[in-house]
PDB file of N, CA and C in Angstrom:
ATOM      1  N   MET A  17      -2.400  19.634 -34.035  1.00 61.00           N
ATOM      2  CA  MET A  17      -2.733  18.271 -33.653  1.00 61.00           C
ATOM      3  C   MET A  17      -3.785  18.311 -32.542  1.00 61.00           C
ATOM      4  N   SER A  18      -4.749  17.458 -32.644  1.00 74.00           N
ATOM      5  CA  SER A  18      -5.849  17.405 -31.679  1.00 74.00           C
ATOM      6  C   SER A  18      -5.365  16.917 -30.311  1.00 74.00           C
ATOM      7  N   THR A  19      -5.701  17.661 -29.275  1.00 88.00           N
ATOM      8  CA  THR A  19      -5.360  17.255 -27.911  1.00 88.00           C
ATOM      9  C   THR A  19      -6.029  15.934 -27.561  1.00 88.00           C
ATOM     10  N   LEU A  20      -7.255  15.739 -28.012  1.00 90.00           N
ATOM     11  CA  LEU A  20      -7.973  14.493 -27.753  1.00 90.00           C
ATOM     12  C   LEU A  20      -7.235  13.305 -28.364  1.00 90.00           C
ATOM     13  N   ARG A  21      -6.766  13.465 -29.598  1.00 93.00           N
ATOM     14  CA  ARG A  21      -6.009  12.378 -30.238  1.00 93.00           C
ATOM     15  C   ARG A  21      -4.712  12.094 -29.493  1.00 93.00           C
ATOM     16  N   VAL A  22      -4.056  13.124 -29.011  1.00 92.00           N
ATOM     17  CA  VAL A  22      -2.810  12.937 -28.257  1.00 92.00           C
ATOM     18  C   VAL A  22      -3.090  12.197 -26.957  1.00 92.00           C
ATOM     19  N   GLN A  23      -4.116  12.592 -26.234  1.00 92.00           N
ATOM     20  CA  GLN A  23      -4.478  11.915 -24.984  1.00 92.00           C
ATOM     21  C   GLN A  23      -4.838  10.454 -25.234  1.00 92.00           C
ATOM     22  N   PHE A  24      -5.569  10.210 -26.312  1.00 94.00           N
ATOM     23  CA  PHE A  24      -5.938   8.837 -26.651  1.00 94.00           C
ATOM     24  C   PHE A  24      -4.684   8.020 -26.971  1.00 94.00           C
ATOM     25  N   GLY A  25      -3.772   8.611 -27.683  1.00 96.00           N
ATOM     26  CA  GLY A  25      -2.510   7.933 -27.991  1.00 96.00           C
ATOM     27  C   GLY A  25      -1.715   7.589 -26.746  1.00 96.00           C
ATOM     28  N   TRP A  26      -1.669   8.530 -25.790  1.00 94.00           N
ATOM     29  CA  TRP A  26      -0.981   8.267 -24.521  1.00 94.00           C
ATOM     30  C   TRP A  26      -1.633   7.106 -23.791  1.00 94.00           C
ATOM     31  N   ARG A  27      -2.966   7.064 -23.836  1.00 95.00           N
ATOM     32  CA  ARG A  27      -3.705   5.997 -23.160  1.00 95.00           C
ATOM     33  C   ARG A  27      -3.329   4.633 -23.739  1.00 95.00           C
ATOM     34  N   ILE A  28      -3.292   4.543 -25.040  1.00 97.00           N
ATOM     35  CA  ILE A  28      -2.932   3.284 -25.691  1.00 97.00           C
ATOM     36  C   ILE A  28      -1.505   2.893 -25.342  1.00 97.00           C
ATOM     37  N   LYS A  29      -0.603   3.846 -25.450  1.00 97.00           N
ATOM     38  CA  LYS A  29       0.799   3.556 -25.142  1.00 97.00           C
ATOM     39  C   LYS A  29       0.958   3.111 -23.693  1.00 97.00           C
ATOM     40  N   ASP A  30       0.301   3.795 -22.762  1.00 96.00           N
ATOM     41  CA  ASP A  30       0.378   3.415 -21.346  1.00 96.00           C
ATOM     42  C   ASP A  30      -0.128   1.993 -21.120  1.00 96.00           C
ATOM     43  N   LEU A  31      -1.278   1.674 -21.693  1.00 97.00           N
ATOM     44  CA  LEU A  31      -1.827   0.322 -21.534  1.00 97.00           C
ATOM     45  C   LEU A  31      -0.908  -0.727 -22.146  1.00 97.00           C
ATOM     46  N   ARG A  32      -0.382  -0.417 -23.309  1.00 97.00           N
ATOM     47  CA  ARG A  32       0.515  -1.360 -23.990  1.00 97.00           C
ATOM     48  C   ARG A  32       1.768  -1.610 -23.158  1.00 97.00           C
ATOM     49  N   GLU A  33       2.360  -0.538 -22.652  1.00 97.00           N
ATOM     50  CA  GLU A  33       3.578  -0.681 -21.860  1.00 97.00           C
ATOM     51  C   GLU A  33       3.312  -1.361 -20.522  1.00 97.00           C
ATOM     52  N   GLU A  34       2.160  -1.093 -19.895  1.00 96.00           N
ATOM     53  CA  GLU A  34       1.790  -1.760 -18.642  1.00 96.00           C
ATOM     54  C   GLU A  34       1.726  -3.273 -18.827  1.00 96.00           C
ATOM     55  N   ARG A  35       1.352  -3.684 -20.018  1.00 97.00           N
ATOM     56  CA  ARG A  35       1.221  -5.113 -20.321  1.00 97.00           C
ATOM     57  C   ARG A  35       2.508  -5.705 -20.892  1.00 97.00           C
ATOM     58  N   GLY A  36       3.544  -4.894 -21.002  1.00 98.00           N
ATOM     59  CA  GLY A  36       4.835  -5.380 -21.485  1.00 98.00           C
ATOM     60  C   GLY A  36       4.846  -5.727 -22.962  1.00 98.00           C
ATOM     61  N   LEU A  37       3.991  -5.069 -23.736  1.00 98.00           N
ATOM     62  CA  LEU A  37       3.888  -5.359 -25.165  1.00 98.00           C
ATOM     63  C   LEU A  37       4.684  -4.349 -25.976  1.00 98.00           C
ATOM     64  N   SER A  38       5.398  -4.837 -26.960  1.00 98.00           N
ATOM     65  CA  SER A  38       6.074  -3.927 -27.887  1.00 98.00           C
ATOM     66  C   SER A  38       5.032  -3.354 -28.840  1.00 98.00           C
ATOM     67  N   GLN A  39       5.372  -2.236 -29.424  1.00 98.00           N
ATOM     68  CA  GLN A  39       4.474  -1.629 -30.395  1.00 98.00           C
ATOM     69  C   GLN A  39       4.237  -2.575 -31.570  1.00 98.00           C
ATOM     70  N   ARG A  40       5.311  -3.161 -32.072  1.00 98.00           N
ATOM     71  CA  ARG A  40       5.206  -4.090 -33.201  1.00 98.00           C
ATOM     72  C   ARG A  40       4.388  -5.328 -32.818  1.00 98.00           C
ATOM     73  N   GLY A  41       4.669  -5.884 -31.650  1.00 98.00           N
ATOM     74  CA  GLY A  41       3.959  -7.083 -31.206  1.00 98.00           C
ATOM     75  C   GLY A  41       2.471  -6.839 -31.022  1.00 98.00           C
ATOM     76  N   PHE A  42       2.122  -5.706 -30.421  1.00 98.00           N
ATOM     77  CA  PHE A  42       0.705  -5.401 -30.225  1.00 98.00           C
ATOM     78  C   PHE A  42       0.027  -5.147 -31.564  1.00 98.00           C
ATOM     79  N   ALA A  43       0.691  -4.429 -32.446  1.00 98.00           N
ATOM     80  CA  ALA A  43       0.119  -4.163 -33.774  1.00 98.00           C
ATOM     81  C   ALA A  43      -0.175  -5.473 -34.498  1.00 98.00           C
ATOM     82  N   GLU A  44       0.752  -6.404 -34.434  1.00 98.00           N
ATOM     83  CA  GLU A  44       0.536  -7.701 -35.080  1.00 98.00           C
ATOM     84  C   GLU A  44      -0.628  -8.447 -34.431  1.00 98.00           C
ATOM     85  N   LYS A  45      -0.714  -8.374 -33.109  1.00 97.00           N
ATOM     86  CA  LYS A  45      -1.797  -9.055 -32.378  1.00 97.00           C
ATOM     87  C   LYS A  45      -3.170  -8.575 -32.828  1.00 97.00           C
ATOM     88  N   ILE A  46      -3.296  -7.280 -33.110  1.00 98.00           N
ATOM     89  CA  ILE A  46      -4.603  -6.726 -33.472  1.00 98.00           C
ATOM     90  C   ILE A  46      -4.778  -6.550 -34.981  1.00 98.00           C
ATOM     91  N   GLY A  47      -3.802  -6.993 -35.768  1.00 97.00           N
ATOM     92  CA  GLY A  47      -3.931  -6.919 -37.220  1.00 97.00           C
ATOM     93  C   GLY A  47      -3.819  -5.515 -37.781  1.00 97.00           C
ATOM     94  N   MET A  48      -2.946  -4.728 -37.171  1.00 97.00           N
ATOM     95  CA  MET A  48      -2.756  -3.342 -37.579  1.00 97.00           C
ATOM     96  C   MET A  48      -1.281  -3.162 -37.936  1.00 97.00           C
ATOM     97  N   SER A  49      -0.987  -2.278 -38.843  1.00 97.00           N
ATOM     98  CA  SER A  49       0.417  -2.067 -39.182  1.00 97.00           C
ATOM     99  C   SER A  49       1.100  -1.313 -38.038  1.00 97.00           C
ATOM    100  N   PRO A  50       2.357  -1.662 -37.760  1.00 98.00           N
ATOM    101  CA  PRO A  50       3.083  -0.978 -36.690  1.00 98.00           C
ATOM    102  C   PRO A  50       3.196   0.531 -36.923  1.00 98.00           C
ATOM    103  N   SER A  51       3.338   0.944 -38.159  1.00 98.00           N
ATOM    104  CA  SER A  51       3.456   2.386 -38.422  1.00 98.00           C
ATOM    105  C   SER A  51       2.128   3.098 -38.150  1.00 98.00           C
ATOM    106  N   TYR A  52       1.001   2.444 -38.446  1.00 98.00           N
ATOM    107  CA  TYR A  52      -0.306   3.028 -38.143  1.00 98.00           C
ATOM    108  C   TYR A  52      -0.472   3.172 -36.629  1.00 98.00           C
ATOM    109  N   LEU A  53      -0.135   2.114 -35.884  1.00 98.00           N
ATOM    110  CA  LEU A  53      -0.251   2.164 -34.428  1.00 98.00           C
ATOM    111  C   LEU A  53       0.655   3.252 -33.861  1.00 98.00           C
ATOM    112  N   ALA A  54       1.852   3.391 -34.392  1.00 98.00           N
ATOM    113  CA  ALA A  54       2.766   4.438 -33.937  1.00 98.00           C
ATOM    114  C   ALA A  54       2.153   5.817 -34.155  1.00 98.00           C
ATOM    115  N   ASP A  55       1.524   6.006 -35.305  1.00 98.00           N
ATOM    116  CA  ASP A  55       0.852   7.284 -35.588  1.00 98.00           C
ATOM    117  C   ASP A  55      -0.284   7.547 -34.602  1.00 98.00           C
ATOM    118  N   VAL A  56      -1.037   6.499 -34.269  1.00 97.00           N
ATOM    119  CA  VAL A  56      -2.139   6.629 -33.310  1.00 97.00           C
ATOM    120  C   VAL A  56      -1.579   7.012 -31.942  1.00 97.00           C
ATOM    121  N   GLU A  57      -0.515   6.347 -31.522  1.00 97.00           N
ATOM    122  CA  GLU A  57       0.073   6.633 -30.212  1.00 97.00           C
ATOM    123  C   GLU A  57       0.652   8.051 -30.148  1.00 97.00           C
ATOM    124  N   ARG A  58       1.102   8.575 -31.255  1.00 96.00           N
ATOM    125  CA  ARG A  58       1.623   9.952 -31.300  1.00 96.00           C
ATOM    126  C   ARG A  58       0.505  10.986 -31.405  1.00 96.00           C
ATOM    127  N   GLY A  59      -0.695  10.528 -31.734  1.00 94.00           N
ATOM    128  CA  GLY A  59      -1.820  11.439 -31.888  1.00 94.00           C
ATOM    129  C   GLY A  59      -1.900  12.071 -33.257  1.00 94.00           C
ATOM    130  N   SER A  60      -1.185  11.519 -34.218  1.00 95.00           N
ATOM    131  CA  SER A  60      -1.197  12.103 -35.561  1.00 95.00           C
ATOM    132  C   SER A  60      -2.195  11.430 -36.499  1.00 95.00           C
ATOM    133  N   ARG A  61      -2.947  10.466 -36.001  1.00 93.00           N
ATOM    134  CA  ARG A  61      -3.988   9.781 -36.781  1.00 93.00           C
ATOM    135  C   ARG A  61      -5.356  10.059 -36.180  1.00 93.00           C
ATOM    136  N   ASN A  62      -6.321  10.290 -37.037  1.00 93.00           N
ATOM    137  CA  ASN A  62      -7.710  10.376 -36.608  1.00 93.00           C
ATOM    138  C   ASN A  62      -8.290   8.976 -36.800  1.00 93.00           C
ATOM    139  N   ILE A  63      -8.245   8.185 -35.766  1.00 95.00           N
ATOM    140  CA  ILE A  63      -8.537   6.752 -35.829  1.00 95.00           C
ATOM    141  C   ILE A  63     -10.041   6.492 -35.963  1.00 95.00           C
ATOM    142  N   SER A  64     -10.371   5.432 -36.692  1.00 96.00           N
ATOM    143  CA  SER A  64     -11.775   5.063 -36.887  1.00 96.00           C
ATOM    144  C   SER A  64     -12.313   4.306 -35.678  1.00 96.00           C
ATOM    145  N   LEU A  65     -13.620   4.271 -35.570  1.00 97.00           N
ATOM    146  CA  LEU A  65     -14.256   3.511 -34.491  1.00 97.00           C
ATOM    147  C   LEU A  65     -13.930   2.026 -34.591  1.00 97.00           C
ATOM    148  N   ASP A  66     -13.862   1.512 -35.802  1.00 98.00           N
ATOM    149  CA  ASP A  66     -13.520   0.096 -35.979  1.00 98.00           C
ATOM    150  C   ASP A  66     -12.135  -0.208 -35.403  1.00 98.00           C
ATOM    151  N   ASN A  67     -11.183   0.685 -35.634  1.00 98.00           N
ATOM    152  CA  ASN A  67      -9.834   0.460 -35.116  1.00 98.00           C
ATOM    153  C   ASN A  67      -9.758   0.683 -33.606  1.00 98.00           C
ATOM    154  N   ILE A  68     -10.566   1.579 -33.088  1.00 98.00           N
ATOM    155  CA  ILE A  68     -10.642   1.740 -31.633  1.00 98.00           C
ATOM    156  C   ILE A  68     -11.120   0.432 -31.006  1.00 98.00           C
ATOM    157  N   LYS A  69     -12.118  -0.183 -31.616  1.00 98.00           N
ATOM    158  CA  LYS A  69     -12.639  -1.465 -31.115  1.00 98.00           C
ATOM    159  C   LYS A  69     -11.566  -2.553 -31.189  1.00 98.00           C
ATOM    160  N   ARG A  70     -10.801  -2.583 -32.265  1.00 98.00           N
ATOM    161  CA  ARG A  70      -9.723  -3.576 -32.391  1.00 98.00           C
ATOM    162  C   ARG A  70      -8.694  -3.413 -31.274  1.00 98.00           C
ATOM    163  N   ILE A  71      -8.368  -2.173 -30.955  1.00 98.00           N
ATOM    164  CA  ILE A  71      -7.404  -1.909 -29.888  1.00 98.00           C
ATOM    165  C   ILE A  71      -7.970  -2.345 -28.545  1.00 98.00           C
ATOM    166  N   ALA A  72      -9.211  -1.972 -28.259  1.00 98.00           N
ATOM    167  CA  ALA A  72      -9.848  -2.383 -26.998  1.00 98.00           C
ATOM    168  C   ALA A  72      -9.872  -3.904 -26.884  1.00 98.00           C
ATOM    169  N   ASP A  73     -10.266  -4.579 -27.960  1.00 98.00           N
ATOM    170  CA  ASP A  73     -10.289  -6.044 -27.947  1.00 98.00           C
ATOM    171  C   ASP A  73      -8.895  -6.614 -27.706  1.00 98.00           C
ATOM    172  N   GLY A  74      -7.881  -5.977 -28.278  1.00 98.00           N
ATOM    173  CA  GLY A  74      -6.502  -6.431 -28.089  1.00 98.00           C
ATOM    174  C   GLY A  74      -6.058  -6.347 -26.639  1.00 98.00           C
ATOM    175  N   PHE A  75      -6.591  -5.370 -25.913  1.00 98.00           N
ATOM    176  CA  PHE A  75      -6.298  -5.240 -24.488  1.00 98.00           C
ATOM    177  C   PHE A  75      -7.285  -6.028 -23.631  1.00 98.00           C
ATOM    178  N   ASP A  76      -8.283  -6.632 -24.257  1.00 98.00           N
ATOM    179  CA  ASP A  76      -9.337  -7.375 -23.571  1.00 98.00           C
ATOM    180  C   ASP A  76     -10.093  -6.475 -22.589  1.00 98.00           C
ATOM    181  N   ILE A  77     -10.401  -5.261 -23.075  1.00 98.00           N
ATOM    182  CA  ILE A  77     -11.205  -4.314 -22.306  1.00 98.00           C
ATOM    183  C   ILE A  77     -12.297  -3.765 -23.218  1.00 98.00           C
ATOM    184  N   SER A  78     -13.270  -3.100 -22.626  1.00 97.00           N
ATOM    185  CA  SER A  78     -14.333  -2.508 -23.429  1.00 97.00           C
ATOM    186  C   SER A  78     -13.849  -1.182 -24.025  1.00 97.00           C
ATOM    187  N   VAL A  79     -14.547  -0.721 -25.045  1.00 97.00           N
ATOM    188  CA  VAL A  79     -14.241   0.588 -25.621  1.00 97.00           C
ATOM    189  C   VAL A  79     -14.406   1.664 -24.548  1.00 97.00           C
ATOM    190  N   ALA A  80     -15.427   1.532 -23.705  1.00 95.00           N
ATOM    191  CA  ALA A  80     -15.644   2.503 -22.627  1.00 95.00           C
ATOM    192  C   ALA A  80     -14.444   2.559 -21.686  1.00 95.00           C
ATOM    193  N   GLU A  81     -13.890   1.395 -21.342  1.00 95.00           N
ATOM    194  CA  GLU A  81     -12.703   1.366 -20.482  1.00 95.00           C
ATOM    195  C   GLU A  81     -11.502   2.010 -21.172  1.00 95.00           C
ATOM    196  N   LEU A  82     -11.368   1.785 -22.451  1.00 96.00           N
ATOM    197  CA  LEU A  82     -10.282   2.394 -23.209  1.00 96.00           C
ATOM    198  C   LEU A  82     -10.397   3.908 -23.199  1.00 96.00           C
ATOM    199  N   MET A  83     -11.615   4.411 -23.263  1.00 92.00           N
ATOM    200  CA  MET A  83     -11.861   5.851 -23.304  1.00 92.00           C
ATOM    201  C   MET A  83     -11.930   6.493 -21.918  1.00 92.00           C
ATOM    202  N   GLU A  84     -11.903   5.700 -20.878  1.00 86.00           N
ATOM    203  CA  GLU A  84     -12.118   6.189 -19.522  1.00 86.00           C
ATOM    204  C   GLU A  84     -11.225   7.376 -19.160  1.00 86.00           C
ATOM    205  N   VAL A  85      -9.981   7.318 -19.451  1.00 72.00           N
ATOM    206  CA  VAL A  85      -9.049   8.389 -19.096  1.00 72.00           C
ATOM    207  C   VAL A  85      -9.410   9.695 -19.801  1.00 72.00           C
ATOM    208  N   LEU A  86     -10.027   9.604 -20.969  1.00 67.00           N
ATOM    209  CA  LEU A  86     -10.395  10.810 -21.710  1.00 67.00           C
ATOM    210  C   LEU A  86     -11.496  11.564 -20.983  1.00 67.00           C
ATOM    211  N   ARG A  87     -12.410  10.847 -20.362  1.00 57.00           N
ATOM    212  CA  ARG A  87     -13.469  11.492 -19.582  1.00 57.00           C
ATOM    213  C   ARG A  87     -12.880  12.194 -18.361  1.00 57.00           C
ATOM    214  N   GLU A  88     -11.880  11.554 -17.751  1.00 56.00           N
ATOM    215  CA  GLU A  88     -11.270  12.118 -16.552  1.00 56.00           C
ATOM    216  C   GLU A  88     -10.492  13.385 -16.853  1.00 56.00           C
ATOM    217  N   ARG A  89      -9.779  13.408 -17.962  1.00 50.00           N
ATOM    218  CA  ARG A  89      -8.964  14.563 -18.318  1.00 50.00           C
ATOM    219  C   ARG A  89      -9.775  15.664 -18.984  1.00 50.00           C
ATOM    220  N   GLY A  90     -10.924  15.274 -19.547  1.00 47.00           N
ATOM    221  CA  GLY A  90     -11.777  16.257 -20.210  1.00 47.00           C
ATOM    222  C   GLY A  90     -11.330  16.463 -21.586  1.00 47.00           C
TER     223      GLY A  90
END
């Protein structure tokens, strides 16, 4: 499993939990299946750029902000 995908999944989960959103509720908000989002959060999905944008929009942040932690961790 890709370390980058795992780190990205942690980032999404952290942001979601900080906002008090359930996995199912957030998935519905962004028009994604809960099982797909769960796979992304676990790092077992190689997510598309379109879906990364949907997630960023769901958090009302830019894609760059969503990826920020990845730059810090390397």
